[in-house]
mmCIF file of C-alpha atoms in Angstrom:
data_model
loop_
_atom_site.group_PDB
_atom_site.id
_atom_site.type_symbol
_atom_site.label_atom_id
_atom_site.label_comp_id
_atom_site.label_asym_id
_atom_site.label_seq_id
_atom_site.Cartn_x
_atom_site.Cartn_y
_atom_site.Cartn_z
ATOM 1 C CA MET A 1 0.000 0.000 0.000
ATOM 2 C CA SER A 2 2.893 2.373 0.649
ATOM 3 C CA ALA A 3 3.639 2.428 -3.082
ATOM 4 C CA ARG A 4 0.160 3.549 -3.992
ATOM 5 C CA LEU A 5 -1.268 7.022 -4.385
ATOM 6 C CA LEU A 6 -3.596 8.337 -1.731
ATOM 7 C CA LEU A 7 -7.232 7.454 -1.818
ATOM 8 C CA ALA A 8 -8.348 10.858 -3.070
ATOM 9 C CA GLY A 9 -6.416 10.420 -6.291
ATOM 10 C CA ARG A 10 -7.889 7.005 -6.811
ATOM 11 C CA LEU A 11 -11.401 8.318 -6.298
ATOM 12 C CA ARG A 12 -10.804 11.152 -8.765
ATOM 13 C CA ARG A 13 -9.698 8.621 -11.399
ATOM 14 C CA LEU A 14 -12.724 6.468 -10.639
ATOM 15 C CA ARG A 15 -15.105 9.425 -10.981
ATOM 16 C CA PHE A 16 -13.434 10.384 -14.257
ATOM 17 C CA ALA A 17 -13.798 6.836 -15.593
ATOM 18 C CA ILE A 18 -17.451 6.833 -14.597
ATOM 19 C CA GLY A 19 -18.001 10.145 -16.373
ATOM 20 C CA VAL A 20 -16.422 8.820 -19.559
ATOM 21 C CA ALA A 21 -18.573 5.725 -19.386
ATOM 22 C CA ILE A 22 -21.731 7.791 -18.954
ATOM 23 C CA GLY A 23 -20.887 9.876 -21.987
ATOM 24 C CA ALA A 24 -20.134 6.821 -24.082
ATOM 25 C CA LEU A 25 -23.222 4.863 -23.149
ATOM 26 C CA GLY A 26 -25.697 7.664 -22.574
ATOM 27 C CA LEU A 27 -26.878 6.168 -19.343
ATOM 28 C CA SER A 28 -29.936 7.397 -17.498
ATOM 29 C CA ALA A 29 -30.955 5.709 -14.269
ATOM 30 C CA CYS A 30 -33.005 6.577 -11.232
ATOM 31 C CA ALA A 31 -31.738 6.229 -7.695
ATOM 32 C CA ARG A 32 -33.204 3.574 -5.481
ATOM 33 C CA GLY A 33 -32.438 2.648 -1.899
ATOM 34 C CA VAL A 34 -31.538 -0.870 -0.857
ATOM 35 C CA PRO A 35 -34.776 -2.674 0.028
ATOM 36 C CA THR A 36 -35.127 -4.484 3.306
ATOM 37 C CA SER A 37 -36.800 -7.809 3.957
ATOM 38 C CA ASP A 38 -40.543 -7.795 4.548
ATOM 39 C CA ALA A 39 -40.345 -10.695 6.982
ATOM 40 C CA PRO A 40 -42.654 -10.269 9.971
ATOM 41 C CA SER A 41 -41.073 -9.023 13.171
ATOM 42 C CA SER A 42 -41.513 -12.411 14.835
ATOM 43 C CA ILE A 43 -39.012 -13.861 12.359
ATOM 44 C CA PRO A 44 -36.195 -11.333 11.936
ATOM 45 C CA PRO A 45 -34.293 -11.343 8.628
ATOM 46 C CA VAL A 46 -30.748 -12.658 8.618
ATOM 47 C CA PRO A 47 -28.415 -9.760 7.787
ATOM 48 C CA VAL A 48 -25.681 -10.206 5.216
ATOM 49 C CA THR A 49 -22.407 -8.349 4.832
ATOM 50 C CA LEU A 50 -20.110 -7.852 1.864
ATOM 51 C CA ALA A 51 -16.938 -8.785 3.765
ATOM 52 C CA THR A 52 -15.794 -12.075 2.282
ATOM 53 C CA SER A 53 -13.033 -13.908 0.451
ATOM 54 C CA ILE A 54 -12.997 -15.694 -2.881
ATOM 55 C CA GLN A 55 -10.613 -18.146 -4.504
ATOM 56 C CA THR A 56 -9.173 -18.271 -8.018
ATOM 57 C CA SER A 57 -6.459 -20.468 -9.488
ATOM 58 C CA GLY A 58 -4.030 -17.560 -9.194
ATOM 59 C CA GLY A 59 -4.732 -16.805 -5.554
ATOM 60 C CA THR A 60 -7.248 -15.575 -3.008
ATOM 61 C CA TRP A 61 -9.009 -12.220 -2.931
ATOM 62 C CA ALA A 62 -10.715 -10.630 0.058
ATOM 63 C CA THR A 63 -12.691 -7.461 0.647
ATOM 64 C CA VAL A 64 -13.141 -5.750 4.025
ATOM 65 C CA PRO A 65 -14.355 -2.345 5.224
ATOM 66 C CA MET A 66 -11.736 -0.075 6.788
ATOM 67 C CA GLY A 67 -11.554 3.356 8.320
ATOM 68 C CA HIS A 68 -14.128 4.769 10.725
ATOM 69 C CA LEU A 69 -16.663 1.968 10.545
ATOM 70 C CA ASN A 70 -19.250 3.899 12.552
ATOM 71 C CA ASP A 71 -19.257 6.642 9.908
ATOM 72 C CA PRO A 72 -20.434 5.625 6.394
ATOM 73 C CA LEU A 73 -18.713 8.660 4.842
ATOM 74 C CA ASN A 74 -15.374 7.510 6.232
ATOM 75 C CA THR A 75 -15.760 3.769 5.719
ATOM 76 C CA PHE A 76 -13.830 2.563 2.679
ATOM 77 C CA TRP A 77 -13.850 -0.960 1.265
ATOM 78 C CA GLN A 78 -10.466 -2.404 0.357
ATOM 79 C CA LEU A 79 -9.460 -5.271 -1.909
ATOM 80 C CA PHE A 80 -6.600 -7.557 -0.823
ATOM 81 C CA PHE A 81 -4.830 -10.326 -2.739
ATOM 82 C CA ARG A 82 -2.734 -13.321 -1.680
ATOM 83 C CA PRO A 83 -1.078 -15.168 -4.611
ATOM 84 C CA ALA A 84 -1.379 -18.938 -4.746
ATOM 85 C CA GLY A 85 1.371 -20.533 -2.667
ATOM 86 C CA ALA A 86 2.192 -17.270 -0.890
ATOM 87 C CA THR A 87 1.670 -16.493 2.778
ATOM 88 C CA THR A 88 1.393 -12.698 2.643
ATOM 89 C CA TRP A 89 -1.311 -10.348 1.441
ATOM 90 C CA SER A 90 -1.059 -7.206 -0.660
ATOM 91 C CA ASP A 91 -3.428 -4.354 -1.415
ATOM 92 C CA LYS A 92 -1.269 -3.046 -4.247
ATOM 93 C CA VAL A 93 -4.101 -3.110 -6.739
ATOM 94 C CA GLU A 94 -3.803 0.489 -7.879
ATOM 95 C CA PRO A 95 -5.450 0.014 -11.319
ATOM 96 C CA THR A 96 -8.700 -0.983 -9.631
ATOM 97 C CA ALA A 97 -9.348 2.218 -7.633
ATOM 98 C CA THR A 98 -11.354 -0.004 -5.343
ATOM 99 C CA ALA A 99 -11.565 1.875 -2.055
ATOM 100 C CA THR A 100 -15.218 2.931 -2.031
ATOM 101 C CA ASN A 101 -17.976 3.668 0.453
ATOM 102 C CA GLY A 102 -20.618 1.586 -1.321
ATOM 103 C CA GLY A 103 -18.813 -1.731 -0.954
ATOM 104 C CA LEU A 104 -17.265 -4.309 -3.288
ATOM 105 C CA VAL A 105 -18.965 -7.432 -4.638
ATOM 106 C CA LEU A 106 -16.672 -10.251 -5.809
ATOM 107 C CA ALA A 107 -17.330 -13.074 -8.269
ATOM 108 C CA SER A 108 -15.126 -15.740 -9.825
ATOM 109 C CA SER A 109 -15.357 -18.832 -11.976
ATOM 110 C CA ALA A 110 -13.054 -21.627 -13.024
ATOM 111 C CA GLY A 111 -9.503 -20.415 -13.650
ATOM 112 C CA ASP A 112 -8.105 -17.059 -12.632
ATOM 113 C CA LEU A 113 -11.049 -14.856 -13.592
ATOM 114 C CA LEU A 114 -12.157 -12.305 -10.978
ATOM 115 C CA VAL A 115 -14.994 -9.803 -11.420
ATOM 116 C CA VAL A 116 -15.487 -6.916 -8.971
ATOM 117 C CA GLY A 117 -18.598 -4.752 -8.795
ATOM 118 C CA ILE A 118 -17.958 -1.329 -7.242
ATOM 119 C CA ARG A 119 -21.257 -0.464 -5.596
ATOM 120 C CA PRO A 120 -22.372 3.135 -5.979
ATOM 121 C CA SER A 121 -22.993 5.489 -3.099
ATOM 122 C CA TYR A 122 -24.576 8.921 -2.643
ATOM 123 C CA ASP A 123 -26.249 10.081 -5.891
ATOM 124 C CA LEU A 124 -24.593 7.513 -8.168
ATOM 125 C CA VAL A 125 -26.982 4.881 -9.484
ATOM 126 C CA PHE A 126 -24.758 2.771 -11.734
ATOM 127 C CA THR A 127 -22.057 0.237 -10.971
ATOM 128 C CA PRO A 128 -18.519 0.249 -12.429
ATOM 129 C CA ILE A 129 -17.141 -3.262 -12.954
ATOM 130 C CA ILE A 130 -13.502 -4.292 -13.147
ATOM 131 C CA THR A 131 -12.157 -7.706 -14.057
ATOM 132 C CA THR A 132 -8.822 -9.500 -14.215
ATOM 133 C CA ALA A 133 -7.848 -12.895 -15.573
ATOM 134 C CA ASP A 134 -4.164 -12.800 -14.603
ATOM 135 C CA SER A 135 -4.109 -12.219 -10.849
ATOM 136 C CA GLY A 136 -4.335 -8.465 -11.135
ATOM 137 C CA GLN A 137 -1.482 -7.890 -13.569
ATOM 138 C CA SER A 138 -3.943 -6.331 -15.998
ATOM 139 C CA TRP A 139 -7.533 -5.147 -15.667
ATOM 140 C CA SER A 140 -10.444 -4.427 -17.959
ATOM 141 C CA THR A 141 -13.595 -2.465 -17.195
ATOM 142 C CA GLY A 142 -17.333 -2.785 -17.613
ATOM 143 C CA LEU A 143 -20.416 -0.966 -16.451
ATOM 144 C CA LEU A 144 -23.816 -1.941 -15.076
ATOM 145 C CA ASP A 145 -26.319 0.893 -15.531
ATOM 146 C CA HIS A 146 -28.156 -0.068 -12.347
ATOM 147 C CA MET A 147 -27.410 -0.108 -8.643
ATOM 148 C CA LEU A 148 -25.891 -3.466 -7.800
ATOM 149 C CA ALA A 149 -27.507 -5.113 -4.784
ATOM 150 C CA ALA A 150 -25.641 -5.168 -1.475
ATOM 151 C CA ASN A 151 -25.410 -8.970 -1.341
ATOM 152 C CA PRO A 152 -22.143 -10.946 -1.334
ATOM 153 C CA ASN A 153 -23.382 -13.062 -4.264
ATOM 154 C CA ALA A 154 -25.107 -10.303 -6.230
ATOM 155 C CA LEU A 155 -22.638 -11.054 -9.057
ATOM 156 C CA ALA A 156 -21.845 -14.365 -10.739
ATOM 157 C CA VAL A 157 -19.657 -15.235 -13.701
ATOM 158 C CA GLU A 158 -19.243 -18.494 -15.621
ATOM 159 C CA SER A 159 -16.155 -19.813 -17.369
ATOM 160 C CA GLY A 160 -17.264 -18.482 -20.762
ATOM 161 C CA GLY A 161 -17.355 -14.932 -19.386
ATOM 162 C CA HIS A 162 -21.132 -14.488 -19.188
ATOM 163 C CA ALA A 163 -22.325 -12.882 -15.968
ATOM 164 C CA LEU A 164 -25.398 -12.364 -13.805
ATOM 165 C CA ALA A 165 -26.142 -9.405 -11.560
ATOM 166 C CA ILE A 166 -28.859 -8.526 -9.053
ATOM 167 C CA ALA A 167 -29.955 -4.933 -9.507
ATOM 168 C CA HIS A 168 -32.582 -2.698 -7.958
ATOM 169 C CA GLY A 169 -35.213 -1.599 -10.439
ATOM 170 C CA ARG A 170 -38.308 0.554 -10.065
ATOM 171 C CA GLY A 171 -40.488 -2.461 -9.372
ATOM 172 C CA GLY A 172 -38.111 -4.315 -7.060
ATOM 173 C CA ASP A 173 -35.188 -6.654 -7.531
ATOM 174 C CA GLU A 174 -34.271 -7.921 -10.970
ATOM 175 C CA VAL A 175 -31.636 -10.240 -12.393
ATOM 176 C CA LEU A 176 -29.648 -9.019 -15.387
ATOM 177 C CA SER A 177 -27.592 -11.150 -17.772
ATOM 178 C CA SER A 178 -24.555 -9.880 -19.662
ATOM 179 C CA THR A 179 -24.635 -10.039 -23.433
ATOM 180 C CA GLY A 180 -21.285 -9.859 -25.177
ATOM 181 C CA GLY A 181 -19.366 -8.149 -22.395
ATOM 182 C CA LEU A 182 -19.683 -6.613 -18.959
ATOM 183 C CA SER A 183 -21.086 -3.328 -20.267
ATOM 184 C CA SER A 184 -24.024 -4.843 -22.127
ATOM 185 C CA TRP A 185 -26.858 -6.275 -20.046
ATOM 186 C CA GLN A 186 -30.433 -7.424 -20.499
ATOM 187 C CA ARG A 187 -33.157 -8.304 -18.040
ATOM 188 C CA LEU A 188 -33.372 -12.029 -17.286
ATOM 189 C CA ILE A 189 -36.096 -12.103 -14.619
ATOM 190 C CA THR A 190 -37.662 -9.679 -12.155
ATOM 191 C CA GLN A 191 -38.844 -10.325 -8.637
ATOM 192 C CA GLU A 192 -42.432 -9.684 -9.728
ATOM 193 C CA ALA A 193 -42.146 -12.014 -12.733
ATOM 194 C CA LEU A 194 -40.550 -14.700 -10.600
ATOM 195 C CA ARG A 195 -43.396 -14.427 -8.111
ATOM 196 C CA SER A 196 -45.929 -14.947 -10.899
ATOM 197 C CA GLU A 197 -44.202 -18.051 -12.264
ATOM 198 C CA VAL A 198 -45.770 -21.374 -11.269
ATOM 199 C CA ALA A 199 -42.568 -22.239 -9.409
ATOM 200 C CA GLY A 200 -42.495 -18.835 -7.744
ATOM 201 C CA GLN A 201 -46.020 -19.061 -6.400
ATOM 202 C CA SER A 202 -45.040 -21.793 -3.975
ATOM 203 C CA CYS A 203 -42.223 -19.589 -2.631
ATOM 204 C CA GLY A 204 -43.626 -16.063 -2.763
ATOM 205 C CA PRO A 205 -40.195 -14.434 -3.092
ATOM 206 C CA SER A 206 -39.833 -11.256 -1.039
ATOM 207 C CA THR A 207 -36.324 -10.462 -2.297
ATOM 208 C CA ILE A 208 -33.782 -11.883 -4.733
ATOM 209 C CA THR A 209 -30.690 -12.613 -2.695
ATOM 210 C CA ALA A 210 -28.062 -14.480 -4.762
ATOM 211 C CA VAL A 211 -27.155 -15.595 -8.273
ATOM 212 C CA GLY A 212 -24.913 -18.339 -9.588
ATOM 213 C CA TYR A 213 -24.330 -20.840 -12.356
ATOM 214 C CA ALA A 214 -24.806 -24.609 -12.286
ATOM 215 C CA ASP A 215 -23.750 -26.520 -15.392
ATOM 216 C CA GLU A 216 -23.828 -23.170 -17.281
ATOM 217 C CA ASN A 217 -27.471 -22.585 -16.319
ATOM 218 C CA ALA A 218 -28.478 -19.549 -14.285
ATOM 219 C CA VAL A 219 -29.518 -20.175 -10.688
ATOM 220 C CA VAL A 220 -31.378 -17.495 -8.719
ATOM 221 C CA GLY A 221 -31.735 -17.577 -4.934
ATOM 222 C CA ALA A 222 -34.487 -15.765 -3.058
ATOM 223 C CA SER A 223 -36.085 -15.277 0.334
ATOM 224 C CA CYS A 224 -39.461 -17.009 0.469
ATOM 225 C CA THR A 225 -42.498 -15.757 2.359
ATOM 226 C CA ARG A 226 -44.005 -19.260 2.468
ATOM 227 C CA PRO A 227 -42.596 -21.451 5.278
ATOM 228 C CA GLY A 228 -40.452 -24.465 4.500
ATOM 229 C CA VAL A 229 -39.772 -23.538 0.855
ATOM 230 C CA VAL A 230 -36.208 -23.042 -0.379
ATOM 231 C CA GLY A 231 -36.280 -20.348 -3.054
ATOM 232 C CA MET A 232 -33.781 -21.792 -5.507
ATOM 233 C CA PHE A 233 -34.768 -21.320 -9.147
ATOM 234 C CA LEU A 234 -33.057 -22.836 -12.199
ATOM 235 C CA ASP A 235 -33.399 -21.284 -15.662
ATOM 236 C CA ARG A 236 -34.218 -23.914 -18.277
ATOM 237 C CA ALA A 237 -34.288 -22.000 -21.571
ATOM 238 C CA GLY A 238 -36.539 -19.289 -20.170
ATOM 239 C CA SER A 239 -38.635 -21.542 -17.941
ATOM 240 C CA TRP A 240 -37.948 -21.317 -14.217
ATOM 241 C CA ASP A 241 -38.056 -24.430 -12.053
ATOM 242 C CA LEU A 242 -38.021 -24.505 -8.251
ATOM 243 C CA VAL A 243 -35.090 -26.809 -7.525
ATOM 244 C CA GLY A 244 -34.171 -26.045 -3.930
ATOM 245 C CA PRO A 245 -33.375 -28.859 -1.513
ATOM 246 C CA ARG A 246 -35.998 -30.251 0.868
ATOM 247 C CA LEU A 247 -35.608 -29.257 4.486
ATOM 248 C CA PRO A 248 -35.744 -31.733 7.367
ATOM 249 C CA SER A 249 -39.060 -31.816 9.187
ATOM 250 C CA SER A 250 -37.535 -30.006 12.179
ATOM 251 C CA LEU A 251 -37.026 -26.918 9.985
ATOM 252 C CA ALA A 252 -40.089 -27.193 7.761
ATOM 253 C CA GLN A 253 -41.950 -24.334 9.465
ATOM 254 C CA GLY A 254 -39.103 -21.850 9.085
ATOM 255 C CA ARG A 255 -38.771 -19.029 6.599
ATOM 256 C CA VAL A 256 -35.857 -19.720 4.255
ATOM 257 C CA SER A 257 -33.449 -17.245 2.713
ATOM 258 C CA VAL A 258 -30.739 -18.244 0.242
ATOM 259 C CA LEU A 259 -27.820 -16.240 1.611
ATOM 260 C CA GLY A 260 -25.155 -17.369 -0.833
ATOM 261 C CA LEU A 261 -24.364 -19.270 -4.019
ATOM 262 C CA ASP A 262 -20.638 -19.930 -4.306
ATOM 263 C CA PRO A 263 -18.926 -21.752 -7.204
ATOM 264 C CA VAL A 264 -16.968 -24.760 -5.946
ATOM 265 C CA PRO A 265 -15.066 -27.496 -7.787
ATOM 266 C CA GLY A 266 -17.617 -29.518 -9.724
ATOM 267 C CA GLY A 267 -20.634 -27.359 -8.993
ATOM 268 C CA LEU A 268 -22.256 -24.836 -6.709
ATOM 269 C CA ALA A 269 -22.539 -24.470 -2.927
ATOM 270 C CA ALA A 270 -25.448 -22.690 -1.286
ATOM 271 C CA LEU A 271 -25.810 -21.274 2.207
ATOM 272 C CA LEU A 272 -29.363 -21.240 3.552
ATOM 273 C CA ALA A 273 -30.735 -19.437 6.607
ATOM 274 C CA ILE A 274 -33.889 -20.909 8.139
ATOM 275 C CA SER A 275 -35.518 -18.454 10.534
ATOM 276 C CA ARG A 276 -38.086 -19.456 13.149
ATOM 277 C CA PRO A 277 -39.431 -17.608 16.172
ATOM 278 C CA GLU A 278 -37.128 -19.663 18.395
ATOM 279 C CA GLY A 279 -34.003 -18.928 16.371
ATOM 280 C CA THR A 280 -32.081 -19.366 13.138
ATOM 281 C CA SER A 281 -30.301 -22.359 11.614
ATOM 282 C CA LEU A 282 -27.773 -22.397 8.787
ATOM 283 C CA VAL A 283 -27.611 -25.202 6.227
ATOM 284 C CA ALA A 284 -25.035 -25.691 3.455
ATOM 285 C CA SER A 285 -26.098 -27.474 0.286
ATOM 286 C CA TRP A 286 -24.207 -28.640 -2.811
ATOM 287 C CA THR A 287 -25.189 -29.395 -6.406
ATOM 288 C CA SER A 288 -23.410 -30.360 -9.600
ATOM 289 C CA ASP A 289 -26.291 -29.685 -11.994
ATOM 290 C CA GLY A 290 -28.616 -27.298 -10.143
ATOM 291 C CA SER A 291 -31.357 -29.906 -9.806
ATOM 292 C CA THR A 292 -30.116 -32.360 -7.183
ATOM 293 C CA TRP A 293 -28.892 -30.985 -3.854
ATOM 294 C CA GLN A 294 -27.116 -32.569 -0.897
ATOM 295 C CA ASP A 295 -27.384 -30.851 2.465
ATOM 296 C CA SER A 296 -25.235 -30.457 5.526
ATOM 297 C CA ARG A 297 -26.506 -30.888 9.034
ATOM 298 C CA PRO A 298 -28.074 -27.711 10.432
ATOM 299 C CA LEU A 299 -25.965 -25.265 12.402
ATOM 300 C CA ASP A 300 -27.982 -23.506 15.097
ATOM 301 C CA VAL A 301 -27.292 -19.813 15.650
ATOM 302 C CA PRO A 302 -28.067 -18.919 19.278
ATOM 303 C CA SER A 303 -30.062 -15.828 20.117
ATOM 304 C CA GLY A 304 -27.771 -12.816 20.248
ATOM 305 C CA GLN A 305 -25.370 -14.083 17.586
ATOM 306 C CA HIS A 306 -25.357 -12.772 14.028
ATOM 307 C CA LEU A 307 -23.597 -13.517 10.780
ATOM 308 C CA ILE A 308 -20.486 -11.425 10.026
ATOM 309 C CA SER A 309 -19.159 -13.173 6.939
ATOM 310 C CA TYR A 310 -19.288 -16.358 4.906
ATOM 311 C CA GLY A 311 -17.413 -17.759 1.935
ATOM 312 C CA PRO A 312 -15.443 -20.688 0.519
ATOM 313 C CA ALA A 313 -13.408 -22.970 2.755
ATOM 314 C CA ALA A 314 -10.956 -25.677 1.693
ATOM 315 C CA GLY A 315 -12.025 -27.864 -1.247
ATOM 316 C CA SER A 316 -15.765 -27.524 -1.769
ATOM 317 C CA GLY A 317 -16.426 -26.339 1.776
ATOM 318 C CA LEU A 318 -17.943 -23.198 3.251
ATOM 319 C CA PHE A 319 -17.179 -21.145 6.350
ATOM 320 C CA VAL A 320 -19.428 -18.925 8.451
ATOM 321 C CA LEU A 321 -18.221 -16.281 10.884
ATOM 322 C CA LEU A 322 -20.620 -15.364 13.674
ATOM 323 C CA ALA A 323 -20.457 -12.659 16.333
ATOM 324 C CA GLY A 324 -22.380 -12.212 19.528
ATOM 325 C CA SER A 325 -22.815 -9.514 22.107
ATOM 326 C CA GLY A 326 -20.338 -9.824 24.930
ATOM 327 C CA GLY A 327 -18.678 -13.003 23.671
ATOM 328 C CA ALA A 328 -15.953 -14.228 21.368
ATOM 329 C CA ASP A 329 -16.603 -14.576 17.670
ATOM 330 C CA ARG A 330 -17.432 -18.043 16.391
ATOM 331 C CA LEU A 331 -15.934 -19.600 13.254
ATOM 332 C CA GLU A 332 -17.464 -22.755 11.773
ATOM 333 C CA ALA A 333 -16.633 -24.652 8.581
ATOM 334 C CA ILE A 334 -18.054 -27.619 6.713
ATOM 335 C CA ASN A 335 -16.602 -29.555 3.818
ATOM 336 C CA ALA A 336 -19.112 -32.193 2.696
ATOM 337 C CA PRO A 337 -22.834 -33.025 2.589
ATOM 338 C CA GLY A 338 -24.046 -34.789 5.703
ATOM 339 C CA ALA A 339 -20.981 -33.788 7.685
ATOM 340 C CA ALA A 340 -21.059 -31.955 10.969
ATOM 341 C CA TRP A 341 -19.899 -28.369 11.204
ATOM 342 C CA LEU A 342 -16.375 -27.989 12.614
ATOM 343 C CA GLN A 343 -15.933 -25.212 15.150
ATOM 344 C CA LEU A 344 -12.484 -23.658 14.895
ATOM 345 C CA PRO A 345 -10.726 -21.688 17.635
ATOM 346 C CA PRO A 346 -12.385 -18.276 18.160
ATOM 347 C CA PRO A 347 -10.805 -15.823 15.721
ATOM 348 C CA PRO A 348 -9.004 -12.711 16.955
ATOM 349 C CA ALA A 349 -10.943 -9.585 17.858
ATOM 350 C CA ASN A 350 -12.194 -7.400 14.990
ATOM 351 C CA THR A 351 -11.976 -10.191 12.402
ATOM 352 C CA ALA A 352 -13.975 -9.059 9.364
ATOM 353 C CA THR A 353 -13.612 -12.229 7.304
ATOM 354 C CA VAL A 354 -11.368 -15.253 6.869
ATOM 355 C CA ALA A 355 -9.675 -16.811 3.853
ATOM 356 C CA TYR A 356 -8.525 -20.358 3.217
ATOM 357 C CA SER A 357 -5.477 -21.555 1.303
ATOM 358 C CA ALA A 358 -5.496 -24.649 -0.897
ATOM 359 C CA ALA A 359 -3.729 -26.486 1.923
ATOM 360 C CA GLY A 360 -6.477 -25.600 4.406
ATOM 361 C CA VAL A 361 -4.537 -22.923 6.301
ATOM 362 C CA VAL A 362 -6.875 -20.160 7.503
ATOM 363 C CA ASP A 363 -6.091 -16.441 7.619
ATOM 364 C CA ALA A 364 -8.254 -14.116 9.718
ATOM 365 C CA LEU A 365 -8.328 -10.510 8.477
ATOM 366 C CA ALA A 366 -8.824 -8.215 11.464
ATOM 367 C CA VAL A 367 -9.552 -4.516 10.955
ATOM 368 C CA ASN A 368 -8.716 -1.697 13.359
ATOM 369 C CA ASP A 369 -9.311 1.658 11.662
ATOM 370 C CA THR A 370 -6.551 1.889 9.004
ATOM 371 C CA VAL A 371 -4.640 -1.211 10.117
ATOM 372 C CA LEU A 372 -5.236 -4.715 8.796
ATOM 373 C CA THR A 373 -3.756 -7.506 10.912
ATOM 374 C CA VAL A 374 -3.544 -10.994 9.465
ATOM 375 C CA TRP A 375 -3.725 -13.912 11.892
ATOM 376 C CA THR A 376 -2.979 -17.454 10.734
ATOM 377 C CA LEU A 377 -4.351 -20.799 11.903
ATOM 378 C CA ALA A 378 -2.255 -23.667 10.530
ATOM 379 C CA SER A 379 -4.606 -26.405 11.816
ATOM 380 C CA PRO A 380 -7.737 -26.613 13.993
ATOM 381 C CA SER A 381 -5.647 -27.781 16.940
ATOM 382 C CA ASP A 382 -3.285 -24.793 16.783
ATOM 383 C CA ALA A 383 -3.613 -21.250 18.097
ATOM 384 C CA TRP A 384 -3.887 -18.132 15.961
ATOM 385 C CA THR A 385 -0.553 -16.434 15.315
ATOM 386 C CA ARG A 386 -0.043 -12.928 13.980
ATOM 387 C CA SER A 387 1.577 -13.189 10.556
ATOM 388 C CA GLN A 388 1.292 -9.757 8.927
ATOM 389 C CA VAL A 389 0.321 -6.131 9.557
ATOM 390 C CA ILE A 390 -0.687 -3.778 6.724
ATOM 391 C CA HIS A 391 -1.107 -0.036 7.242
ATOM 392 C CA VAL A 392 -3.612 1.350 4.739
ATOM 393 C CA PRO A 393 -3.369 5.102 4.014
ATOM 394 C CA ILE A 394 -6.913 6.497 3.951
ATOM 395 C CA GLN A 395 -7.694 10.148 3.383
ATOM 396 C CA PHE A 396 -10.610 10.736 5.712
ATOM 397 C CA GLY A 397 -13.117 13.337 4.600
ATOM 398 C CA SER A 398 -12.499 12.682 0.899
ATOM 399 C CA SER A 399 -16.047 11.374 0.431
ATOM 400 C CA LYS A 400 -17.930 14.398 1.674
ATOM 401 C CA PRO A 401 -20.756 15.172 -0.795
#
C-alpha cells in the first residue's frame, strides 16, 4: 500500500472513468435505496455483509471495510490479494481504484477470472465493474447501468465470461444477464415475474438474494415468504423451475433465505438461513447440476449471535463467521454433505472475514481503523498467530458530498 497514491487520487480517477462511461453509453438511471426484507417481526431477517473472500487459481481475494466503521462517509472498502502458494497479502491493486464507500462485490469462476462490482454510493446509481484474468497484472472495465444489490453473491460469472447481476429496479429486484461483455446487459427475470411463475407461487419471493451458475445454467436464490420452501430457481431455456433442496421436518416451518451461491469445484454451494421464532439455523447445500442438492446438518445460531461473513473454505467447503454480544466470535466450517460443522478456535478480535489456502490454512483478516492484521491458523488444533500487519493510508473526509 505504501507504493500507492492516496485514496483521493484514486477516487478522482474512478469518478473520471465513470463520467467517460456515462458519456459513451448515454446512461440514465433513477436512484433507489436498498430494500429491506418484509419478513414479519416475529421472524427477523438474517443480515448479510459484503466482507468475504474468494478463490481463483491464481490466488485468493478478500474485501473488508476499513476506516471509521461507525461513519459511512469515512468507511472505505479495500481489496486484498494473496497469490497462490504465498503467505502474505497485498493491497497493491492500484489500477482498480477499489476503495469505495458503497462496498465491493466479488465473483469468480473456473480459472483465474475475478470480477469486482464497485457499488455506488450517494447520488450515483450505476455500478462500475472491473475484471482480471491474470491475478491483477492487468484489468479491464465494464459498467452496469443499475445499482448493484448489497449482497455478497449479487454477481456471478461463468467460465465463458457471461455474468449475472442482481440490480434494484423501479419495481423491485431484478436479475440481469450480460450479453457480449460486462457493459451490455439485459433483463433475465424480475422479482415480480418470478413471483408470478408457477414455481415462484409456492415460494412467494420477497427479495432476490443471490445468483450463480450450475452446469452453465443460471440459478437465482431468493427469500421465500411461504414457510419451509427453499427459493432456488433454475433457468431452463426461459422456464424457471423450483429446484431447492428439501428441508428436514424439524425446519419445515421456518422461513428460508438463500444467503449465498458460491462456485466450488464440480458445482455450486449454497448457504441457507432458516428463521423461526425460536431462532435461526444455517444449512449448506451442494449441487453439480442445479437440480439435485445434498445438504449439511443444520448449524444452530443462538439468540444474540449474528452472521459477520461467509465464503469458501478448503475444497468444496464453506465457512461462516458469527459474532455475539459480549462473547468471542465463532468460526465454523463444513466440507461435505451430511458432515457436521467444525468449530475452529475463536478468531481474533475485529476479524472481518477469513480466507482459506489450498492447503487448508486459515487467515483471519482483522480490521482496526486503518490497520489490517492478518492472523494465521495452521490447523484446527493450533492457536492463531499474527503473521502480517498492513497499514492502509486512507484520506478521511475525501467522500464528503
